[in-house]
Tab-separated table of C-alpha atoms in Angstrom:
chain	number	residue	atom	x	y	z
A	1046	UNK	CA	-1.388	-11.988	23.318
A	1047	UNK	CA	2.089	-11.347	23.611
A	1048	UNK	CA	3.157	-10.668	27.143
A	1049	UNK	CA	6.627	-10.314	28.589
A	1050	UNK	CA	7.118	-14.629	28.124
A	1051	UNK	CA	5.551	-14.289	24.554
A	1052	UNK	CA	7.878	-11.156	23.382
A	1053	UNK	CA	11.122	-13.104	24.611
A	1054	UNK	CA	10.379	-15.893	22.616
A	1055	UNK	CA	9.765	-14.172	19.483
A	1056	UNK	CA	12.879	-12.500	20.256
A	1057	UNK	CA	14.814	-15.672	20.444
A	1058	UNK	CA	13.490	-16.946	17.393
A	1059	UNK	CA	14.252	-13.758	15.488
A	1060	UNK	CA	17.919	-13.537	16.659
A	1061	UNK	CA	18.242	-17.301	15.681
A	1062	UNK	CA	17.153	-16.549	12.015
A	1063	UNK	CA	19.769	-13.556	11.358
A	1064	UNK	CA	22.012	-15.687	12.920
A	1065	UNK	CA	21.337	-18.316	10.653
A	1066	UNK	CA	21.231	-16.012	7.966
A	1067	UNK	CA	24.568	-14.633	8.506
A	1068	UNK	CA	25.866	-18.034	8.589
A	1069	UNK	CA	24.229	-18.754	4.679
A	1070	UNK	CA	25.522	-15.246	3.635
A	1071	UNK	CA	22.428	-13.256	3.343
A	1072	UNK	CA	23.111	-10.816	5.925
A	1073	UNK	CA	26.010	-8.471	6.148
A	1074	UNK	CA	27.577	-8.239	10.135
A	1075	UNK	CA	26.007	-5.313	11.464
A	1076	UNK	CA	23.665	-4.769	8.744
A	1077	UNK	CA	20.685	-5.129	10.506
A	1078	UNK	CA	21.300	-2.214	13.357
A	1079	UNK	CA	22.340	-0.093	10.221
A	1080	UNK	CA	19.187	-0.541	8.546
A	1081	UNK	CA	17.110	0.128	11.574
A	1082	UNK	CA	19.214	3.346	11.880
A	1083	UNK	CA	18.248	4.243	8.822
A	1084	UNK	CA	14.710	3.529	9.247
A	1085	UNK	CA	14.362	5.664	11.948
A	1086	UNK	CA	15.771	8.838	10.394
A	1087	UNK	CA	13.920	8.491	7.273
A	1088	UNK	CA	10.074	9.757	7.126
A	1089	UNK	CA	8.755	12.139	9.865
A	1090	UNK	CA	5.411	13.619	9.525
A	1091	UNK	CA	7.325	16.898	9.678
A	1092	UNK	CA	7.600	16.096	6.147
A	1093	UNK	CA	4.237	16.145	5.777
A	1094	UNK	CA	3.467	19.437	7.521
A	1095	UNK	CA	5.744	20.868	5.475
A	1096	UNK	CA	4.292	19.892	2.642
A	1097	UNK	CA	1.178	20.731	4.258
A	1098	UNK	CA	1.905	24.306	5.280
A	1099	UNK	CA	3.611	24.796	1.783
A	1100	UNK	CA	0.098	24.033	0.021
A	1101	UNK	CA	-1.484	26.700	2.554
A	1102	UNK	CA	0.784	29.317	1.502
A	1103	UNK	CA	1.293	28.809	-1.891
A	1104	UNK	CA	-2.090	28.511	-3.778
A	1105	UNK	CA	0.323	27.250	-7.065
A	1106	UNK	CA	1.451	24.780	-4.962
A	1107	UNK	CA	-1.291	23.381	-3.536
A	1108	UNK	CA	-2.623	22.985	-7.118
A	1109	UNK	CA	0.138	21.042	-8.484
A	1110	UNK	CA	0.159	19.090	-5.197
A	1111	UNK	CA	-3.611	17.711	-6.157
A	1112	UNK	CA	-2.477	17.155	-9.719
A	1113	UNK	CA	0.827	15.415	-9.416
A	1114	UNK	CA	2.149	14.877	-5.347
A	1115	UNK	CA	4.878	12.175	-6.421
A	1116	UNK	CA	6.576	15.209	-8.513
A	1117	UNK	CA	5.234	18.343	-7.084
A	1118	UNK	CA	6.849	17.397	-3.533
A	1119	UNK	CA	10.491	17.314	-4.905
A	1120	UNK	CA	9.886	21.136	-4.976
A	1121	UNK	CA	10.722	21.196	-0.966
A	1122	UNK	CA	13.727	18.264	-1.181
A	1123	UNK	CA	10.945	15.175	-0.477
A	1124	UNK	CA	10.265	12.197	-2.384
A	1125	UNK	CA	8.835	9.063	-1.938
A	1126	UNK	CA	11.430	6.977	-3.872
A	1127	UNK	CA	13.121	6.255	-0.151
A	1128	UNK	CA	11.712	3.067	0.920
A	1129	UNK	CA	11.866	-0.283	-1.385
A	1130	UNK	CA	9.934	0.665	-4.017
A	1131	UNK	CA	8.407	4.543	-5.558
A	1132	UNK	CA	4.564	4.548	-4.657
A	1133	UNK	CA	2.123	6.933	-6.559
A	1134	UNK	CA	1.458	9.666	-3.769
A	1135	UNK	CA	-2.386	11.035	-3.994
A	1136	UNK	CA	-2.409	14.153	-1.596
A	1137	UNK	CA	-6.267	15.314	-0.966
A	1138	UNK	CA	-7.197	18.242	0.676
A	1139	UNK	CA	-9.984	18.654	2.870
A	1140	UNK	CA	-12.527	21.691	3.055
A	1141	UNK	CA	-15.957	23.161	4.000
A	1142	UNK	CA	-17.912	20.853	1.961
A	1143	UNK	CA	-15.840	17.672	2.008
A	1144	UNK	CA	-13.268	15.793	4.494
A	1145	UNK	CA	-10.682	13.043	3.567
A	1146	UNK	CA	-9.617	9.996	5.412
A	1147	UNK	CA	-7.271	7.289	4.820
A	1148	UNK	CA	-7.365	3.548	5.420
A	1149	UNK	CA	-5.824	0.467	4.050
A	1150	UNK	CA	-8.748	-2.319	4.448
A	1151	UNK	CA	-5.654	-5.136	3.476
A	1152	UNK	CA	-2.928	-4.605	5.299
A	1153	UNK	CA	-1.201	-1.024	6.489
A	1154	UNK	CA	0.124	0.599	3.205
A	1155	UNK	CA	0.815	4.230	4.139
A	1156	UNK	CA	3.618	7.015	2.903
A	1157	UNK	CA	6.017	5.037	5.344
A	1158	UNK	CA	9.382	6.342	3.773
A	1159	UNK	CA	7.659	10.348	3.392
A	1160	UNK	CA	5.719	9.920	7.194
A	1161	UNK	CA	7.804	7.462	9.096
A	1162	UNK	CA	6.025	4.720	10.597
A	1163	UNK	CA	2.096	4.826	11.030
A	1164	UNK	CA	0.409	4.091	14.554
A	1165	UNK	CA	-0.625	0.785	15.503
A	1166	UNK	CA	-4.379	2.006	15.240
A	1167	UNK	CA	-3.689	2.205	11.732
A	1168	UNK	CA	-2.464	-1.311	11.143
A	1169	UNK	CA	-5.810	-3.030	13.701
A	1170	UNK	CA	-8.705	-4.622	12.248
A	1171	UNK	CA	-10.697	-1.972	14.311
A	1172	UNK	CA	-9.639	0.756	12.110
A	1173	UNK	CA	-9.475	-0.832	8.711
A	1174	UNK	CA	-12.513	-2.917	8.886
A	1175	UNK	CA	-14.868	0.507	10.773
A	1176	UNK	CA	-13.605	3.011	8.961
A	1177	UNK	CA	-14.943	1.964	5.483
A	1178	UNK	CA	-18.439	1.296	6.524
A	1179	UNK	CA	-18.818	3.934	9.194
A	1180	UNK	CA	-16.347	6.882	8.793
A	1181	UNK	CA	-18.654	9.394	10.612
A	1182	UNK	CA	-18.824	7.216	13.672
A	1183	UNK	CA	-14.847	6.275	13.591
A	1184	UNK	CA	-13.583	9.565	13.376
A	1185	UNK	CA	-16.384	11.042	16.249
A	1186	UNK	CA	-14.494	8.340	18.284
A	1187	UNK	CA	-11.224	9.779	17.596
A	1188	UNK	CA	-12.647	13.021	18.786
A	1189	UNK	CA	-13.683	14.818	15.571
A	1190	UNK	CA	-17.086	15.529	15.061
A	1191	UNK	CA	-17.696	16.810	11.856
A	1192	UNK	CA	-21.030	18.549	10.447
A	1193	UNK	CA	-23.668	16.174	9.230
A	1194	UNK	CA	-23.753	18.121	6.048
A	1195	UNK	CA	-19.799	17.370	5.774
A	1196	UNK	CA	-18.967	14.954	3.242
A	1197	UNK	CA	-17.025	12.142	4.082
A	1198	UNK	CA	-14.304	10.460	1.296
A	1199	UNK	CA	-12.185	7.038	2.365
A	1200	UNK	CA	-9.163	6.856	0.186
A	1201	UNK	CA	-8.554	3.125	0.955
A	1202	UNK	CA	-4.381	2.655	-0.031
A	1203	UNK	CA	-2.613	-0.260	-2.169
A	1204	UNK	CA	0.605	-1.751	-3.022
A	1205	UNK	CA	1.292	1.007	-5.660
A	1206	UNK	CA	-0.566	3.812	-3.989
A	1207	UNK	CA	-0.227	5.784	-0.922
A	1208	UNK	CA	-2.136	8.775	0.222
A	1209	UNK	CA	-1.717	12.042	2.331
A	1210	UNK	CA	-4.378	14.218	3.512
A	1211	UNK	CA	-4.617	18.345	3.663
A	1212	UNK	CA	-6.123	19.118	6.944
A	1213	UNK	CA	-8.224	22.568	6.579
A	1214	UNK	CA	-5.900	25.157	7.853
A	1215	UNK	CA	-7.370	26.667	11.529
A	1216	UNK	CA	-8.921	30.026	11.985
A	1217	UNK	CA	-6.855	32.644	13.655
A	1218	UNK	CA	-3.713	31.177	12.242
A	1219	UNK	CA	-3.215	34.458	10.041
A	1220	UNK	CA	-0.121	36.085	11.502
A	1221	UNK	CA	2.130	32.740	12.514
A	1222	UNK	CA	5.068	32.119	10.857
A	1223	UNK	CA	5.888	29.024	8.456
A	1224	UNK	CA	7.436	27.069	11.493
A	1225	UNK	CA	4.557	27.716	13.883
A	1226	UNK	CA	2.270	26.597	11.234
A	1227	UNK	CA	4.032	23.414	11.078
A	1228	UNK	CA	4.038	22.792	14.698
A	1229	UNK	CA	-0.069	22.715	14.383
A	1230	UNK	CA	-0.315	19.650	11.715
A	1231	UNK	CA	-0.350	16.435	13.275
A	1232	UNK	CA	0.317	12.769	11.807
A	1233	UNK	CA	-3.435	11.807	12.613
A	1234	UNK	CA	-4.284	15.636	10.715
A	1235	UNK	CA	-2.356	13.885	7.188
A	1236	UNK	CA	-4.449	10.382	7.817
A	1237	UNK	CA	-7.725	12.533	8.727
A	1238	UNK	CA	-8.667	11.468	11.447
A	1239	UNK	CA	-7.948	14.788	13.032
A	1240	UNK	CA	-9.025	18.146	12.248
A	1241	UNK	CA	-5.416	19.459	11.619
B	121	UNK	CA	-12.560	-14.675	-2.880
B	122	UNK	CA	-11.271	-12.445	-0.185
B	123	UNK	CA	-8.763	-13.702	2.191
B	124	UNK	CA	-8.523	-13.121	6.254
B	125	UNK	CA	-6.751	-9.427	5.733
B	126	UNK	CA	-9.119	-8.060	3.489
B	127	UNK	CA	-11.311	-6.744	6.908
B	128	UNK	CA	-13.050	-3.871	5.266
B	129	UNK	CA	-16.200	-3.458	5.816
B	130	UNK	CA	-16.775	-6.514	8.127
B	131	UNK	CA	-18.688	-6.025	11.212
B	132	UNK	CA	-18.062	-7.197	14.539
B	133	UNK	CA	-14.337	-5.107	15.433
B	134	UNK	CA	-14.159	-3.455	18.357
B	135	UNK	CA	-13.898	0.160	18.593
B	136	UNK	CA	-10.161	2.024	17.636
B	137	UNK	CA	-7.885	1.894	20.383
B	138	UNK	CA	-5.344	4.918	20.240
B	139	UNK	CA	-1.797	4.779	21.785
B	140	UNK	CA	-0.890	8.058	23.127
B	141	UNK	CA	3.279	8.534	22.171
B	142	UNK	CA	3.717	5.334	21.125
B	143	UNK	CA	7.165	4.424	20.177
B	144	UNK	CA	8.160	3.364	16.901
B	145	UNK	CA	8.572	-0.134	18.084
B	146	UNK	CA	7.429	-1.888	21.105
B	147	UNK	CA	10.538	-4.318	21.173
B	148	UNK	CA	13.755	-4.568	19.694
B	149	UNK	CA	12.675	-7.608	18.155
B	150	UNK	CA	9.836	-5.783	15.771
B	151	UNK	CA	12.747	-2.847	14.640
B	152	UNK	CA	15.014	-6.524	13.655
B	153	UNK	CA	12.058	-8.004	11.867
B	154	UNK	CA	11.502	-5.103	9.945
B	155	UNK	CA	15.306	-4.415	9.034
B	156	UNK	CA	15.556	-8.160	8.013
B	157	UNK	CA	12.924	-8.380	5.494
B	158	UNK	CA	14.004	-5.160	4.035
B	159	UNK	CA	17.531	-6.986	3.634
B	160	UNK	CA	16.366	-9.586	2.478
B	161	UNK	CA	13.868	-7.880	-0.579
B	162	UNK	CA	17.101	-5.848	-1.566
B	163	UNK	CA	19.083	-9.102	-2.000
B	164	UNK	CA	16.101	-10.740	-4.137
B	165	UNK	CA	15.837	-13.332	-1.813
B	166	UNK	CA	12.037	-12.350	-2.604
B	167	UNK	CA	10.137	-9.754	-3.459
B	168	UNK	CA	7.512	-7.081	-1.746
B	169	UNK	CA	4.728	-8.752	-3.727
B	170	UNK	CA	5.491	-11.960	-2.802
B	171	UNK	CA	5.803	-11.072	1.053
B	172	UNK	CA	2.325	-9.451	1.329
B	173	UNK	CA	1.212	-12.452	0.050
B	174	UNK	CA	2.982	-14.541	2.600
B	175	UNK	CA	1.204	-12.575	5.228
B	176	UNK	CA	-2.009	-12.124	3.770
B	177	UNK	CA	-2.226	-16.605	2.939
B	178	UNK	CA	-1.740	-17.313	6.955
B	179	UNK	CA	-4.393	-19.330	8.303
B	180	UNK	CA	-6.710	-16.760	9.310
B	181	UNK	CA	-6.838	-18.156	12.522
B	182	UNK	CA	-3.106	-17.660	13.262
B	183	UNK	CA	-3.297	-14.404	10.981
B	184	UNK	CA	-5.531	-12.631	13.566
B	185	UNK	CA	-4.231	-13.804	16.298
B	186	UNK	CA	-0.697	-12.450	15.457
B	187	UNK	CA	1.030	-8.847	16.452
B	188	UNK	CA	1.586	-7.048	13.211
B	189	UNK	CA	5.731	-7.833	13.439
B	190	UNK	CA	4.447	-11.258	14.557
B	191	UNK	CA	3.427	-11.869	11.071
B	192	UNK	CA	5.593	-10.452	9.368
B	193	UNK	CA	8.272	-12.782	10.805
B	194	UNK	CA	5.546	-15.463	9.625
B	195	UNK	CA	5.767	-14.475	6.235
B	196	UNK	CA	9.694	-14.329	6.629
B	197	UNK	CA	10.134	-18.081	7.626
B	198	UNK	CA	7.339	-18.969	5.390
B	199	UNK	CA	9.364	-17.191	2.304
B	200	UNK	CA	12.632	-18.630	3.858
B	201	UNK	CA	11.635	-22.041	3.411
B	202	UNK	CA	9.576	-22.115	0.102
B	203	UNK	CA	12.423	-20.895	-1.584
B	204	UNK	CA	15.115	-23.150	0.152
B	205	UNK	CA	17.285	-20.955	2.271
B	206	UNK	CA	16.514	-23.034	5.082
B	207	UNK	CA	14.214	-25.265	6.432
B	208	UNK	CA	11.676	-24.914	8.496
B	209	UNK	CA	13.039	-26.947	10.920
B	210	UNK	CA	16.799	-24.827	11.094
B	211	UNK	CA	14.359	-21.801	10.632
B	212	UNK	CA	12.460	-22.927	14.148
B	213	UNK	CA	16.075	-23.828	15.319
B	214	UNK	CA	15.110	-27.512	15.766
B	215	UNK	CA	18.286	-28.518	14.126
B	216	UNK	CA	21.770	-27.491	15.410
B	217	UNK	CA	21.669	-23.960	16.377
B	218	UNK	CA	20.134	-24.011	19.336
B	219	UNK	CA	18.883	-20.598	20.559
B	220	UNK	CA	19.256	-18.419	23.100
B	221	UNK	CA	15.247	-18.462	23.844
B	222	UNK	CA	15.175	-22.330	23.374
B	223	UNK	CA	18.418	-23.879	24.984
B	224	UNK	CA	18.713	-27.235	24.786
B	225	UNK	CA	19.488	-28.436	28.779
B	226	UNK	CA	22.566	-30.938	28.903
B	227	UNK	CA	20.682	-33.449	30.203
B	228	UNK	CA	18.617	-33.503	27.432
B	229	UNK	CA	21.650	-34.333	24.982
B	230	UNK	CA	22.800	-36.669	27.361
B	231	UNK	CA	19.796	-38.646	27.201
B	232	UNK	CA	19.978	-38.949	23.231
């Protein structure tokens, strides 16, 4: 849809609005660029592999985690009180009988101020509308091909509630160190729709 | 009664298509649109509930048709408008304002 001719224009008509809207008084000089800035060094999903590799560790933690994410992740400095409104976190965690996978079927609600932004495959009609009715054959196209015995859960997110995934820690991971553990957890691992 | 964005469970979506690295954005423009709504739900101009709702009323036509950040700045001007910031016509810079995108030629003006 939008090629180079298409992207211009919208970019036209966007600078015209903040322009306009600078000239009413709803926009502060500068205050756009400052708000992107700030957008961009908000959520990472390094804050969810911490989180992540704090629930393998700590078997307390993880617990709590399950129970009650929005408060149990405060214990390692997060929250999810950054963007424009607090959204009730869900974390699940996935294991030998049971994976987790999350969707929003309406729009793209995801942990954006805890995560950062999520990937355009997230936000398509391919992904939200699949997803729900065939999670088996979604995630085998994303390259994980779980046991047919393996049972499946979609967490499908809202307005108020967001939701974070616990990939299965890997074999062989024994002797690595908190920050190597970290390195292994991937934003597509805390969606599901990777192994880890 | 669902509207256009509620797509789960409806067949006939192609399969996922996965961006390897993909930036943040894919334009300045999208990283603006997003930074302007924001400003504009801190000021009250309106509220999250109300601009999910602007998106998720499009036409469905239009709605599906429409980048992500392309209807986002939908719901934007939509919002804009209904609540009398601007019209539509300033918003589409058909009055005054002429923008860089959409400059009015001289000759144009001269023929007014």
């Amino acid at each position: 849809m939008s090629g180079d001719h298409g992207s211009a224009a919208i970019a036209g008509r966007v600078r015209h609005v903040e322009a306009l809207l600078e000239q009413r008084g709803l926009l502060d000089d500068g205050e756009i660029d400052r708000r992107i800035d700030e957008f961009l060094a908000g959520g990472s999903p390094i804050n969810g592999a911490r989180i992540v590799v704090r629930a393998w560790l700590d078997a307390g933690f993880h617990d709590r985690l399950l129970a009650d994410a929005n408060a149990t992740i405060r214990e390692v400095g997060l929250s999810m009180a950054g963007g424009l409104q607090e959204q009730r976190l869900k974390v699940v965690a996935n294991n030998e009988q049971e994976h987790n996978v999350v969707v929003c079927t309406l729009c793209s609600c995801y942990p954006i101020a805890l995560l950062g932004p999520s990937p355009s495959w997230y936000k398509s009609e391919a992904y939200r509308s699949r997803v729900v009715r065939d999670p088996r054959g979604v995630l085998h196209e994303f390259g994980l091909k779980l046991p047919a015995d393996t049972r499946i859960s979609v967490w499908d997110a809202s307005a108020e509630s967001r939701y974070m995934v616990v990939p299965r820690r890997p074999t062989g991971t024994d002797g690595f160190s908190e920050s190597e553990l970290v390195g292994l957890v991937t934003r597509k691992g805390l969606i599901g729709t990777a192994a880890v | 009664m669902s509207r256009i964005n509620d797509v789960g469970g409806m067949v006939g979506f192609p399969a996922v298509l996965e961006e390897p690295d993909e930036p943040p954005f894919h334009a300045d423009w999208e990283a603006h649109v997003l930074a302007l709504n924001a400003a504009l739900i801190r000021r009250g101009v309106y509220n999250l509930d109300e601009f999910r709702d602007a998106i998720e009323r499009m036409p469905p036509a239009d709605y599906l048709a429409a980048s992500y950040y392309e209807r986002w700045f939908a719901a934007i001007t939509t919002l804009l408008a209904a609540k009398g910031v601007a019209t539509a016509a300033e918003l589409a810079g058909q009055e005054g304002l002429p923008t860089a995108a959409d400059p009015v030629a001289p000759s144009d003006l001269a023929d007014d």
